[in-house]
mmCIF file of C-alpha atoms and ligand atoms in Angstrom:
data_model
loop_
_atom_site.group_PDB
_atom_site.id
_atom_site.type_symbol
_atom_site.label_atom_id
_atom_site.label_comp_id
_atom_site.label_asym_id
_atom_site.label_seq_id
_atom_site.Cartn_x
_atom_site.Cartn_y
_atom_site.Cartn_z
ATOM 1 C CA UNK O 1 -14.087 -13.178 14.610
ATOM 2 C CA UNK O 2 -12.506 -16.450 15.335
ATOM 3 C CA UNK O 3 -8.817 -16.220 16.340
ATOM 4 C CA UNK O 4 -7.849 -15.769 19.852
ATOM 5 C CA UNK O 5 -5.908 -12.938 20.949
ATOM 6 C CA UNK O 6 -3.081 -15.487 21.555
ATOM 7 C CA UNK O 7 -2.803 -16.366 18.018
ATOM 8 C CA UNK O 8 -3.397 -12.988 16.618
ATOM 9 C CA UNK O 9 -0.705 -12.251 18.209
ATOM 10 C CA UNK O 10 1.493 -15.417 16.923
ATOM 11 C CA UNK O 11 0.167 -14.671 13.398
ATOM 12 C CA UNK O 12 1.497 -11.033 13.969
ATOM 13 C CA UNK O 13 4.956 -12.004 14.887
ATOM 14 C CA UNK O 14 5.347 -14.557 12.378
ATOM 15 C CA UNK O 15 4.377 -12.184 9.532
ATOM 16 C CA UNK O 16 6.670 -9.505 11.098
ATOM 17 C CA UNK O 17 10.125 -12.072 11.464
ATOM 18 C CA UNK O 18 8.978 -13.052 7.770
ATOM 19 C CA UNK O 19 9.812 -9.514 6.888
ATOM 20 C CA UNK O 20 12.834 -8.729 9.144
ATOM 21 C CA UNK O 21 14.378 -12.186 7.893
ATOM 22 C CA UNK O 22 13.539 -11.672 4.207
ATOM 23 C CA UNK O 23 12.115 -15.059 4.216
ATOM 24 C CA UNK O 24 8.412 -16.229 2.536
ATOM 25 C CA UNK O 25 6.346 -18.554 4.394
ATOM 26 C CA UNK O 26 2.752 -19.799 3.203
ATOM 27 C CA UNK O 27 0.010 -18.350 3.467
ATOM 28 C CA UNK O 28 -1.563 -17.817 7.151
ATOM 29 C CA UNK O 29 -5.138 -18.828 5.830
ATOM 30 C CA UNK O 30 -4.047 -22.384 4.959
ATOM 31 C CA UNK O 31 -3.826 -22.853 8.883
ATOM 32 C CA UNK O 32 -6.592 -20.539 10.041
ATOM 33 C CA UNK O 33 -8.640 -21.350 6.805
ATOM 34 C CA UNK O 34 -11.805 -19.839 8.813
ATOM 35 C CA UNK O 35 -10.246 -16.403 10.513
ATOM 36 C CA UNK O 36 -12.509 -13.816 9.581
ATOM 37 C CA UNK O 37 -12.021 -10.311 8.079
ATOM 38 C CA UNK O 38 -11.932 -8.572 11.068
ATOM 39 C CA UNK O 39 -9.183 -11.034 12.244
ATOM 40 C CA UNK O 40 -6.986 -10.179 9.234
ATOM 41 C CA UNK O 41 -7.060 -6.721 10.372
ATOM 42 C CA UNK O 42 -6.794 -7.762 13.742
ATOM 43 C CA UNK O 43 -3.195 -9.674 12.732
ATOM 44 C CA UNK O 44 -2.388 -6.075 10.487
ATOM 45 C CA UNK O 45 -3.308 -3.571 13.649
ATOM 46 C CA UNK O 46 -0.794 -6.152 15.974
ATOM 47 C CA UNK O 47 1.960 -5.679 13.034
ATOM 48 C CA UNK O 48 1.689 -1.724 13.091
ATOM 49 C CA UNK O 49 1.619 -2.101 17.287
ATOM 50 C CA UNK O 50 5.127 -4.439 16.953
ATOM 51 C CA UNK O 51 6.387 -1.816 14.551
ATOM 52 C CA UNK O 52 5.442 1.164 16.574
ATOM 53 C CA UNK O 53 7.095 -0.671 19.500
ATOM 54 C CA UNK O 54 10.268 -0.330 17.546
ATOM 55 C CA UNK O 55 9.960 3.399 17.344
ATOM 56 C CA UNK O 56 8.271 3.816 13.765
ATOM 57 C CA UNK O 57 5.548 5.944 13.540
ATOM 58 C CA UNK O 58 3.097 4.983 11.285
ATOM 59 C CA UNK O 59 -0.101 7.158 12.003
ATOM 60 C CA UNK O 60 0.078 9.203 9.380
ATOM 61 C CA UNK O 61 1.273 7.057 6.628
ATOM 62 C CA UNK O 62 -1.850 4.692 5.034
ATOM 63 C CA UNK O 63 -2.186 2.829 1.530
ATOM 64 C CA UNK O 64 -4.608 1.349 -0.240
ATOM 65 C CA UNK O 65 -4.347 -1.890 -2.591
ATOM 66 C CA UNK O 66 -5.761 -3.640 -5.301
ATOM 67 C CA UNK O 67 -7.392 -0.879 -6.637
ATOM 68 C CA UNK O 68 -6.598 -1.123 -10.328
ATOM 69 C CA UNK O 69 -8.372 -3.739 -12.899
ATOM 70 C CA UNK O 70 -5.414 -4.842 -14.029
ATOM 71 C CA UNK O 71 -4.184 -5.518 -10.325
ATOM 72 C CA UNK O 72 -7.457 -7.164 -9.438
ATOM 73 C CA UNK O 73 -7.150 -9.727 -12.355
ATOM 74 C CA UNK O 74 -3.203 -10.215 -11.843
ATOM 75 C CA UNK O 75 -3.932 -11.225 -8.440
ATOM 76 C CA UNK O 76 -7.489 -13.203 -8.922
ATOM 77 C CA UNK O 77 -9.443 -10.994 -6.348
ATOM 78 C CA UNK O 78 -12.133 -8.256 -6.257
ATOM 79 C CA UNK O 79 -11.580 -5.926 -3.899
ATOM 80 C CA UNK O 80 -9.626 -3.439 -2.616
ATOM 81 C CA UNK O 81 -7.644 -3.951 0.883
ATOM 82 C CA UNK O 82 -6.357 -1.130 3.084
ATOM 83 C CA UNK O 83 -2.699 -1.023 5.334
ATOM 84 C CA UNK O 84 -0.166 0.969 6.464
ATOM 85 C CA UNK O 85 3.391 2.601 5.443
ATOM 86 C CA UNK O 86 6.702 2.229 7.340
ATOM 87 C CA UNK O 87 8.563 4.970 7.839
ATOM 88 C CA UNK O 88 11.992 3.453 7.639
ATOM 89 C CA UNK O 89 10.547 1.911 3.753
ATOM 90 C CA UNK O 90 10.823 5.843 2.091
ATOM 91 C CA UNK O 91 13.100 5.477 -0.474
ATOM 92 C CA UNK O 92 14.217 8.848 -1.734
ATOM 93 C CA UNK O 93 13.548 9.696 -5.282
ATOM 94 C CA UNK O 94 17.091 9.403 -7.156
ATOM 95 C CA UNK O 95 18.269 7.109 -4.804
ATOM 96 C CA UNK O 96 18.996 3.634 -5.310
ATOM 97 C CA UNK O 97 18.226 0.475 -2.894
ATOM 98 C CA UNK O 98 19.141 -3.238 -1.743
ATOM 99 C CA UNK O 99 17.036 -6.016 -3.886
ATOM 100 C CA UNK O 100 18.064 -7.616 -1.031
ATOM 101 C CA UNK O 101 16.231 -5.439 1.132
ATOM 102 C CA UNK O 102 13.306 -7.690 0.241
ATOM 103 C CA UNK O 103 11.563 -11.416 -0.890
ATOM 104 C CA UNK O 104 10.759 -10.387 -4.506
ATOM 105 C CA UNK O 105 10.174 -6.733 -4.898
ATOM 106 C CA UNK O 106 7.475 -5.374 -7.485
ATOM 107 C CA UNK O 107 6.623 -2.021 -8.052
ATOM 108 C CA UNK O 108 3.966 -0.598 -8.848
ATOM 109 C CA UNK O 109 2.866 3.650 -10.047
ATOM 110 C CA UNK O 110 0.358 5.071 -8.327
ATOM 111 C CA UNK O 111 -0.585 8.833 -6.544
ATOM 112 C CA UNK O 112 0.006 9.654 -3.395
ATOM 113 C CA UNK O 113 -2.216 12.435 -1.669
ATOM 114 C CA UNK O 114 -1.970 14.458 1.668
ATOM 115 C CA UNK O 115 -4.397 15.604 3.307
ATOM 116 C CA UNK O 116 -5.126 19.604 5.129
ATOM 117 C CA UNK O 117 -8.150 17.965 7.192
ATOM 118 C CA UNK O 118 -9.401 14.286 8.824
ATOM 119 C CA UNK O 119 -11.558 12.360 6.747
ATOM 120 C CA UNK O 120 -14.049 10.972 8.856
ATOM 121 C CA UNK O 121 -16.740 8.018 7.660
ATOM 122 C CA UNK O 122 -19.522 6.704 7.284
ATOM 123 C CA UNK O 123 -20.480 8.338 4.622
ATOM 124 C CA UNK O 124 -16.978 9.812 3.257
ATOM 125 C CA UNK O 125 -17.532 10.580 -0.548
ATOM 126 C CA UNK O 126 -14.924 11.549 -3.374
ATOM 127 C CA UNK O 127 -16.526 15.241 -2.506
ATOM 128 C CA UNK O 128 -15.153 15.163 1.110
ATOM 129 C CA UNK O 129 -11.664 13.755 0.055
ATOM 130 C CA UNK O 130 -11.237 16.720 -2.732
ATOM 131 C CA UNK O 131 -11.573 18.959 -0.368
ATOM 132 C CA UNK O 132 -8.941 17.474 1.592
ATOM 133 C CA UNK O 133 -6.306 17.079 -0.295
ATOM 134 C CA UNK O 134 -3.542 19.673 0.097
ATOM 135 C CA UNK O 135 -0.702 17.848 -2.052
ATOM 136 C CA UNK O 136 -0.670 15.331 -4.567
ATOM 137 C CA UNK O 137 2.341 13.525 -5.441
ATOM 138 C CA UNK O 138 3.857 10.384 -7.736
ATOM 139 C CA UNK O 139 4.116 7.795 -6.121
ATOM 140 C CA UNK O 140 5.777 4.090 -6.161
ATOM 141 C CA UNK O 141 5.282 1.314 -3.917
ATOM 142 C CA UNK O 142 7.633 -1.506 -3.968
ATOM 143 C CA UNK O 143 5.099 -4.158 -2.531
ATOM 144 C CA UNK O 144 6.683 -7.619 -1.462
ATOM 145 C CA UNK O 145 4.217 -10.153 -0.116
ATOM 146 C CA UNK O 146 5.992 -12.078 2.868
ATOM 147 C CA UNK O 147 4.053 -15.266 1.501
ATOM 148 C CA UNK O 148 5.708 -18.109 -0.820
ATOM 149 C CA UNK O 149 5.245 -16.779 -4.642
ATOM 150 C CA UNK O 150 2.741 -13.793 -3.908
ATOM 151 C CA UNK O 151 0.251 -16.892 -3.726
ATOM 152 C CA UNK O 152 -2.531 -15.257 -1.123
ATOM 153 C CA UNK O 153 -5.429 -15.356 -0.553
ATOM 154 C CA UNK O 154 -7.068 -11.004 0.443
ATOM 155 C CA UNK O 155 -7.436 -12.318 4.248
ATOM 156 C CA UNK O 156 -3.674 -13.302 4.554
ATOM 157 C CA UNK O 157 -2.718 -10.224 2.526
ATOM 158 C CA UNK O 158 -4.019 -7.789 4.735
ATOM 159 C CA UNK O 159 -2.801 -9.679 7.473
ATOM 160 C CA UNK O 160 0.478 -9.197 5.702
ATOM 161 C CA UNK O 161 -0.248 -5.359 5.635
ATOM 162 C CA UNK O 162 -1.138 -5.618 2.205
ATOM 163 C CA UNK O 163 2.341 -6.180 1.199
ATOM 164 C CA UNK O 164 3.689 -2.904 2.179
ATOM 165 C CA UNK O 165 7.429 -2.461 1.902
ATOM 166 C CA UNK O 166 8.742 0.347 0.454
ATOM 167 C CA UNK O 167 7.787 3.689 -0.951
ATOM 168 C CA UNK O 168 9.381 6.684 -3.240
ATOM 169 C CA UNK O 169 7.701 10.206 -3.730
ATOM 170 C CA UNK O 170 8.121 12.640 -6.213
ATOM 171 C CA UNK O 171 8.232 16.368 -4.976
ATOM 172 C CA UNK O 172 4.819 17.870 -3.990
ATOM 173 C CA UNK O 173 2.267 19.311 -6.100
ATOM 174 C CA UNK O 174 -0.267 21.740 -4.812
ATOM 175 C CA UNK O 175 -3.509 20.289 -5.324
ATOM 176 C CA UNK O 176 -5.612 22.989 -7.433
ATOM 177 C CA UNK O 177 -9.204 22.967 -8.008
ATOM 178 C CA UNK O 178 -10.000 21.675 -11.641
ATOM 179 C CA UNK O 179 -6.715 19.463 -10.914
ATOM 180 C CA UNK O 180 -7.481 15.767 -13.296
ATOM 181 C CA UNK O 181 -6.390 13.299 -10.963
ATOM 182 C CA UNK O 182 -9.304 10.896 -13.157
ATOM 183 C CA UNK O 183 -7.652 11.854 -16.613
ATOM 184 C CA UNK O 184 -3.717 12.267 -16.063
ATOM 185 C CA UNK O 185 -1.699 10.011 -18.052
ATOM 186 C CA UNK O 186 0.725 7.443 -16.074
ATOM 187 C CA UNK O 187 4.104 6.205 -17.914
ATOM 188 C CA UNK O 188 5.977 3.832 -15.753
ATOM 189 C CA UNK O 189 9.289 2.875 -17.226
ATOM 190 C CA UNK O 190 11.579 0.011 -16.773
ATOM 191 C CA UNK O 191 15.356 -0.152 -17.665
ATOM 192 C CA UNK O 192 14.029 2.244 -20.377
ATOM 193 C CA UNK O 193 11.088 0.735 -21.394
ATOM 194 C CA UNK O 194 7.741 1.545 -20.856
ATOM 195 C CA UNK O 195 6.095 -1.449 -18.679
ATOM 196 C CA UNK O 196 2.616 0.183 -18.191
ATOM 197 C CA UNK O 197 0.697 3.118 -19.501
ATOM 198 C CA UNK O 198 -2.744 4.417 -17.811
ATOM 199 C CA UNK O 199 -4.543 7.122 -16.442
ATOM 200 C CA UNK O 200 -5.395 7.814 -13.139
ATOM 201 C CA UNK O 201 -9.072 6.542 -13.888
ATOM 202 C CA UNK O 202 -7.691 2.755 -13.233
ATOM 203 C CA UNK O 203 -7.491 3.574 -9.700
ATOM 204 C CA UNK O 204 -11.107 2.592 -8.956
ATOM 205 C CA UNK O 205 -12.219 4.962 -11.576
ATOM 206 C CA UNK O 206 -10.920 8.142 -9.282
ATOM 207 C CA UNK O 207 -7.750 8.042 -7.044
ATOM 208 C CA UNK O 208 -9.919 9.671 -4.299
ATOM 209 C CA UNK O 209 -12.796 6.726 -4.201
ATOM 210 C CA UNK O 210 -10.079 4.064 -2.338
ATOM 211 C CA UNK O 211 -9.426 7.514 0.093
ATOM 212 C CA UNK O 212 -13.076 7.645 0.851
ATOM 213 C CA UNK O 213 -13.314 3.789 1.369
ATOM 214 C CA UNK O 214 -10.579 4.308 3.982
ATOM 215 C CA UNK O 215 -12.305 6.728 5.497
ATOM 216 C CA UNK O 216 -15.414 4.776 5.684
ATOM 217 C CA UNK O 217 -13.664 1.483 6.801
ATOM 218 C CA UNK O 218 -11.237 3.242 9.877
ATOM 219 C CA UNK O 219 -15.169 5.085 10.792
ATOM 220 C CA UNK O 220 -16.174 1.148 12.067
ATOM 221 C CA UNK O 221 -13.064 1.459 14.776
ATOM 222 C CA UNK O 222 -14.034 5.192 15.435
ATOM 223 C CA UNK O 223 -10.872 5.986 14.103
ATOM 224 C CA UNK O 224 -10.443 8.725 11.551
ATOM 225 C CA UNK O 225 -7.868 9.456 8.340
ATOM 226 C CA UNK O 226 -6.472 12.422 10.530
ATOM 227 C CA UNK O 227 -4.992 15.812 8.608
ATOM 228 C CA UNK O 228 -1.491 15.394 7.656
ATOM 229 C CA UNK O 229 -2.450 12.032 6.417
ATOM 230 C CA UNK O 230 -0.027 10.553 3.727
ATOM 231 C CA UNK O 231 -2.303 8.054 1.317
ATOM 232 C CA UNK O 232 -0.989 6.040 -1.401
ATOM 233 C CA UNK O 233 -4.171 5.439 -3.354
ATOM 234 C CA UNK O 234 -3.162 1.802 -4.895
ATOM 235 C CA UNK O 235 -1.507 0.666 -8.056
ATOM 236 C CA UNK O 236 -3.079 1.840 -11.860
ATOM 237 C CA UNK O 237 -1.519 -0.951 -13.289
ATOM 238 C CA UNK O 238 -0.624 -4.176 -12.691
ATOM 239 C CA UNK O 239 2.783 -4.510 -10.056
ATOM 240 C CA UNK O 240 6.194 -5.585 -12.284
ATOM 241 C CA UNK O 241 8.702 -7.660 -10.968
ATOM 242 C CA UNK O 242 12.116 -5.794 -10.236
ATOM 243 C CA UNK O 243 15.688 -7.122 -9.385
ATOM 244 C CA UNK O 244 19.127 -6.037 -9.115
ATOM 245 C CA UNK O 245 20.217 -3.325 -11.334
ATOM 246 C CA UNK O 246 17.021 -2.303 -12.733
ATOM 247 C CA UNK O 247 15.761 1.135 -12.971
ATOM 248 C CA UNK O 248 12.765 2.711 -12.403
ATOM 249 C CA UNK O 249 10.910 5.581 -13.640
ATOM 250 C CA UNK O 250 7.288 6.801 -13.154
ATOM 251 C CA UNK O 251 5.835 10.341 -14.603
ATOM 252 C CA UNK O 252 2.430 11.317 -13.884
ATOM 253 C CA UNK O 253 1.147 14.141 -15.639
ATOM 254 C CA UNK O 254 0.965 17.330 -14.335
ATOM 255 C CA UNK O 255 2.395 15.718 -11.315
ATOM 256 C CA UNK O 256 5.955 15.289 -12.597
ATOM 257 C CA UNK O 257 8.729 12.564 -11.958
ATOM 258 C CA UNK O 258 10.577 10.237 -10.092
ATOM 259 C CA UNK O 259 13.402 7.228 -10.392
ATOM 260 C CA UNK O 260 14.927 4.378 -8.397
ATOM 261 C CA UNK O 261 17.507 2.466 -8.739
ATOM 262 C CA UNK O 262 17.718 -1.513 -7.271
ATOM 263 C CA UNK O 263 21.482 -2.592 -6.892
HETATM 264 O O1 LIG E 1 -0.487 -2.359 -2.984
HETATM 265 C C1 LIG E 1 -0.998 -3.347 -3.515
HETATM 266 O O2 LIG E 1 -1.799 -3.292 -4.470
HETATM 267 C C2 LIG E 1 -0.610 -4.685 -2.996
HETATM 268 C C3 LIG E 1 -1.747 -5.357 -2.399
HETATM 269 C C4 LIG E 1 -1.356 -6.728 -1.952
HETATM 270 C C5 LIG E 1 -1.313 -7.735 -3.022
HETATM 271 C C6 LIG E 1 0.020 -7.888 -3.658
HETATM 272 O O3 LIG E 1 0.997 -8.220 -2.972
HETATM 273 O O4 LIG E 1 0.116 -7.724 -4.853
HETATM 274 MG MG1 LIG E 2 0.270 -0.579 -4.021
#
């Protein structure tokens, strides 16, 4: 740890007025070049607080990021990084929304899960999180990094809650026992054609290993994935650029549908 509370808190507020104003800046790390990990999340938990102070309720609502190959290698890092959803970013499926709403939108497929019971780490396993799931869903984020050309480094993007912006689900699927969330094939479509195909293996080899890594990493604050929990388990493929009058359309199998529409 090696930023002050004082500039946590400046770091917090500039990343959140980056957002509100649609505007990129560079990357935090370039001034703080030797803020640690804990800091980054330090900067995100200050974001969620200056949200929350606006009446957005985020406790429930959790993503994970980089989890795909492909995602890993379009953004030159390793690991997976962990943030939060706002409220006021659900898009509902069918409907359409402002490019302007954001910097440079991209979206990416993934599947969302909710859980019937906390997760609790250490020691969460991809056991523990399928008995947990009640609902699985499909899912798109539409990430858009508040930093000048999605050029980041992972500190500054979790700082940047992991680029969290906005968020469609498809209608709810009882998860069954024997359900494939490994194997199920994922078509996402642009404009009509077909920008990525994969299976829900690219997510870290299981969508429910990022889930259990949540777990694990909230257990270091004491803090738990509580039931109710809405998790968007990170992008199978790499994230595609959108703009203005595209369309968007993911299916997941056995999961079903959903569109978007950017005007
Ligand atoms: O959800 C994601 O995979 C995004 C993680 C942050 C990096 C990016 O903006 O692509
Ligand atoms: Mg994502």
């Amino acid at each position: 740890m090696t930023l002050s509370t004082s500039d946590v808190a400046m770091l917090a507020e500039r990343l959140d007025r980056a957002a509100l104003e649609r505007r990129a800046i560079a990357k935090i790390t370039n001034e703080f070049p030797d803020m640690g990990w804990d800091d980054a999340y330090r900067i995100q938990d200050a974001l969620r607080a200056r949200i929350e102070a606006r009446g957005a309720d985020c406790h429930l609502l959790f993503k994970a990021g980089l989890t795909s190959r492909a995602k890993m290698v379009q953004m030159g890092v390793s690991e997976p990084v962990f943030g939060f959803l706002k409220p006021d970013g659900q898009v509902s499926n069918g409907d359409t929304t402002p490019a302007t709403a954001y910097i440079h939108p991209r979206v990416e497929a993934e599947i969302a899960v909710r859980l019937k019971r906390p997760l609790k780490g250490p020691g969460c396993h991809v056991g523990d999180v399928l008995a947990a799931i009640d609902e699985v869903m499909v899912a798109l984020e539409i990430i858009d990094s508040r930093y000048e050309n999605f050029n980041f480094d992972l500190k500054s993007v979790i700082a940047d809650n992991t680029s969290a912006a906005g968020w469609v689900l498809g209608e709810p699927v009882r998860f069954r026992p024997g359900m494939d969330l490994a194997h199920c094939g994922i078509v996402m479509r642009i404009n009509d054609a077909i920008v990525s195909t994969v299976a829900g293996s690219a997510v870290l080899g299981h969508p429910a290993v990022p889930v259990a890594m949540l777990a694990n990493l909230l257990a270091a604050q004491d803090r738990e994935i509580p039931a109710g929990a809405l998790i968007l388990t990170g992008g199978a493929s790499a994230a595609c650029a959108v703009k203005a009058g595209d369309r968007v359309d993911l299916a997941i199998q056995g999961m079903g549908a959903l569109s978007v529409h950017f005007s």
